[in-house]
């Protein structure tokens, strides 16, 4: 059997337009059917992004607190070391002053003994 239908240009164009219309209608129907799922996915993505941002902010806050704690600890250590150095320097100065005063006292005692010996010798000679 021979195809009695004549497929002219206008028939082919009409068939193409009908096919495009059917595809477009199917696309719109699928989009409308999937719309609640899309909104749910968008809400889920938004919740995930919000949670991610909160975790990032919490990490930043923790890092800042840790940095502040370490700076405070370092400052306290530096102050303690400085106080220890100052105390050590004061102790050395006190020891040096004590040693000098003992040397001066010993020298004065020796002079006093020498003067006493000299005076007693003069007294014996006279």
PDB file of C-alpha atoms in Angstrom, residues 19-120:
ATOM      1  CA  UNK A  19       5.305  18.004  19.023  1.00  0.00           C
ATOM      2  CA  UNK A  20       6.952  21.091  20.559  1.00  0.00           C
ATOM      3  CA  UNK A  21       3.670  22.050  22.210  1.00  0.00           C
ATOM      4  CA  UNK A  22       3.292  18.562  23.682  1.00  0.00           C
ATOM      5  CA  UNK A  23       6.888  18.629  24.986  1.00  0.00           C
ATOM      6  CA  UNK A  24       6.344  22.073  26.522  1.00  0.00           C
ATOM      7  CA  UNK A  25       3.091  20.949  28.162  1.00  0.00           C
ATOM      8  CA  UNK A  26       4.832  17.861  29.557  1.00  0.00           C
ATOM      9  CA  UNK A  27       7.685  20.043  30.902  1.00  0.00           C
ATOM     10  CA  UNK A  28       5.268  22.436  32.607  1.00  0.00           C
ATOM     11  CA  UNK A  29       3.310  19.549  34.127  1.00  0.00           C
ATOM     12  CA  UNK A  30       6.496  17.947  35.446  1.00  0.00           C
ATOM     13  CA  UNK A  31       7.681  21.290  36.837  1.00  0.00           C
ATOM     14  CA  UNK A  32       4.374  21.871  38.638  1.00  0.00           C
ATOM     15  CA  UNK A  33       4.418  18.327  40.011  1.00  0.00           C
ATOM     16  CA  UNK A  34       7.979  18.745  41.291  1.00  0.00           C
ATOM     17  CA  UNK A  35       7.404  22.216  42.759  1.00  0.00           C
ATOM     18  CA  UNK A  36       6.697  21.035  46.350  1.00  0.00           C
ATOM     19  CA  UNK A  37       9.835  18.909  46.238  1.00  0.00           C
ATOM     20  CA  UNK A  38      11.853  21.843  44.956  1.00  0.00           C
ATOM     21  CA  UNK A  39      10.622  24.093  47.732  1.00  0.00           C
ATOM     22  CA  UNK A  40      11.415  21.405  50.283  1.00  0.00           C
ATOM     23  CA  UNK A  41      14.918  20.968  48.842  1.00  0.00           C
ATOM     24  CA  UNK A  42      15.466  24.728  48.845  1.00  0.00           C
ATOM     25  CA  UNK A  43      14.337  24.931  52.462  1.00  0.00           C
ATOM     26  CA  UNK A  44      16.658  22.037  53.324  1.00  0.00           C
ATOM     27  CA  UNK A  45      19.574  23.693  51.514  1.00  0.00           C
ATOM     28  CA  UNK A  46      18.861  26.949  53.327  1.00  0.00           C
ATOM     29  CA  UNK A  47      18.818  25.128  56.680  1.00  0.00           C
ATOM     30  CA  UNK A  48      22.100  23.389  55.863  1.00  0.00           C
ATOM     31  CA  UNK A  49      23.695  26.673  54.790  1.00  0.00           C
ATOM     32  CA  UNK A  50      22.479  28.390  57.959  1.00  0.00           C
ATOM     33  CA  UNK A  51      23.830  25.578  60.134  1.00  0.00           C
ATOM     34  CA  UNK A  52      27.142  25.693  58.254  1.00  0.00           C
ATOM     35  CA  UNK A  53      27.404  29.448  58.804  1.00  0.00           C
ATOM     36  CA  UNK A  54      26.624  29.029  62.523  1.00  0.00           C
ATOM     37  CA  UNK A  55      29.332  26.358  62.843  1.00  0.00           C
ATOM     38  CA  UNK A  56      31.814  28.603  61.048  1.00  0.00           C
ATOM     39  CA  UNK A  57      30.955  31.506  63.350  1.00  0.00           C
ATOM     40  CA  UNK A  58      31.340  29.222  66.376  1.00  0.00           C
ATOM     41  CA  UNK A  59      34.764  28.056  65.135  1.00  0.00           C
ATOM     42  CA  UNK A  60      35.836  31.669  64.627  1.00  0.00           C
ATOM     43  CA  UNK A  61      34.602  32.580  68.105  1.00  0.00           C
ATOM     44  CA  UNK A  62      36.455  29.599  69.596  1.00  0.00           C
ATOM     45  CA  UNK A  63      39.650  30.542  67.747  1.00  0.00           C
ATOM     46  CA  UNK A  64      39.368  34.127  68.977  1.00  0.00           C
ATOM     47  CA  UNK A  65      38.796  32.978  72.561  1.00  0.00           C
ATOM     48  CA  UNK A  66      41.740  30.562  72.355  1.00  0.00           C
ATOM     49  CA  UNK A  67      43.970  33.285  70.917  1.00  0.00           C
ATOM     50  CA  UNK A  68      42.892  35.662  73.717  1.00  0.00           C
ATOM     51  CA  UNK A  69      43.548  32.982  76.332  1.00  0.00           C
ATOM     52  CA  UNK A  70      46.988  32.223  74.918  1.00  0.00           C
ATOM     53  CA  UNK A  71      47.850  35.930  74.784  1.00  0.00           C
ATOM     54  CA  UNK A  72      46.700  36.365  78.374  1.00  0.00           C
ATOM     55  CA  UNK A  73      48.726  33.320  79.445  1.00  0.00           C
ATOM     56  CA  UNK A  74      51.803  34.607  77.608  1.00  0.00           C
ATOM     57  CA  UNK A  75      51.348  38.018  79.201  1.00  0.00           C
ATOM     58  CA  UNK A  76      51.006  36.446  82.650  1.00  0.00           C
ATOM     59  CA  UNK A  77      54.141  34.342  82.055  1.00  0.00           C
ATOM     60  CA  UNK A  78      56.057  37.417  80.910  1.00  0.00           C
ATOM     61  CA  UNK A  79      54.931  39.365  83.971  1.00  0.00           C
ATOM     62  CA  UNK A  80      55.869  36.447  86.241  1.00  0.00           C
ATOM     63  CA  UNK A  81      59.289  36.146  84.597  1.00  0.00           C
ATOM     64  CA  UNK A  82      59.807  39.893  84.899  1.00  0.00           C
ATOM     65  CA  UNK A  83      58.798  39.795  88.570  1.00  0.00           C
ATOM     66  CA  UNK A  84      61.169  36.870  89.166  1.00  0.00           C
ATOM     67  CA  UNK A  85      63.988  38.738  87.408  1.00  0.00           C
ATOM     68  CA  UNK A  86      63.239  41.842  89.445  1.00  0.00           C
ATOM     69  CA  UNK A  87      63.217  39.816  92.676  1.00  0.00           C
ATOM     70  CA  UNK A  88      66.475  38.123  91.673  1.00  0.00           C
ATOM     71  CA  UNK A  89      68.088  41.479  90.907  1.00  0.00           C
ATOM     72  CA  UNK A  90      66.899  42.878  94.237  1.00  0.00           C
ATOM     73  CA  UNK A  91      68.250  39.798  96.047  1.00  0.00           C
ATOM     74  CA  UNK A  92      71.623  40.183  94.296  1.00  0.00           C
ATOM     75  CA  UNK A  93      71.689  43.882  95.170  1.00  0.00           C
ATOM     76  CA  UNK A  94      70.806  43.088  98.789  1.00  0.00           C
ATOM     77  CA  UNK A  95      73.502  40.400  98.912  1.00  0.00           C
ATOM     78  CA  UNK A  96      76.042  42.779  97.405  1.00  0.00           C
ATOM     79  CA  UNK A  97      75.064  45.524  99.837  1.00  0.00           C
ATOM     80  CA  UNK A  98      75.253  43.065 102.739  1.00  0.00           C
ATOM     81  CA  UNK A  99      78.669  41.862 101.614  1.00  0.00           C
ATOM     82  CA  UNK A 100      79.945  45.422 101.293  1.00  0.00           C
ATOM     83  CA  UNK A 101      78.617  46.332 104.727  1.00  0.00           C
ATOM     84  CA  UNK A 102      80.251  43.216 106.241  1.00  0.00           C
ATOM     85  CA  UNK A 103      83.537  44.085 104.552  1.00  0.00           C
ATOM     86  CA  UNK A 104      83.316  47.632 105.924  1.00  0.00           C
ATOM     87  CA  UNK A 105      82.450  46.334 109.417  1.00  0.00           C
ATOM     88  CA  UNK A 106      85.310  43.831 109.286  1.00  0.00           C
ATOM     89  CA  UNK A 107      87.680  46.558 108.140  1.00  0.00           C
ATOM     90  CA  UNK A 108      86.474  48.827 110.963  1.00  0.00           C
ATOM     91  CA  UNK A 109      86.929  45.993 113.483  1.00  0.00           C
ATOM     92  CA  UNK A 110      90.457  45.326 112.225  1.00  0.00           C
ATOM     93  CA  UNK A 111      91.261  49.018 112.446  1.00  0.00           C
ATOM     94  CA  UNK A 112      89.870  49.131 115.973  1.00  0.00           C
ATOM     95  CA  UNK A 113      92.024  46.117 116.984  1.00  0.00           C
ATOM     96  CA  UNK A 114      95.077  47.645 115.353  1.00  0.00           C
ATOM     97  CA  UNK A 115      94.441  50.989 117.067  1.00  0.00           C
ATOM     98  CA  UNK A 116      93.968  49.190 120.394  1.00  0.00           C
ATOM     99  CA  UNK A 117      97.238  47.297 119.907  1.00  0.00           C
ATOM    100  CA  UNK A 118      98.985  50.533 118.962  1.00  0.00           C
ATOM    101  CA  UNK A 119      97.528  52.301 121.995  1.00  0.00           C
ATOM    102  CA  UNK A 120      98.471  49.444 124.345  1.00  0.00           C
TER     103      UNK A 120
END
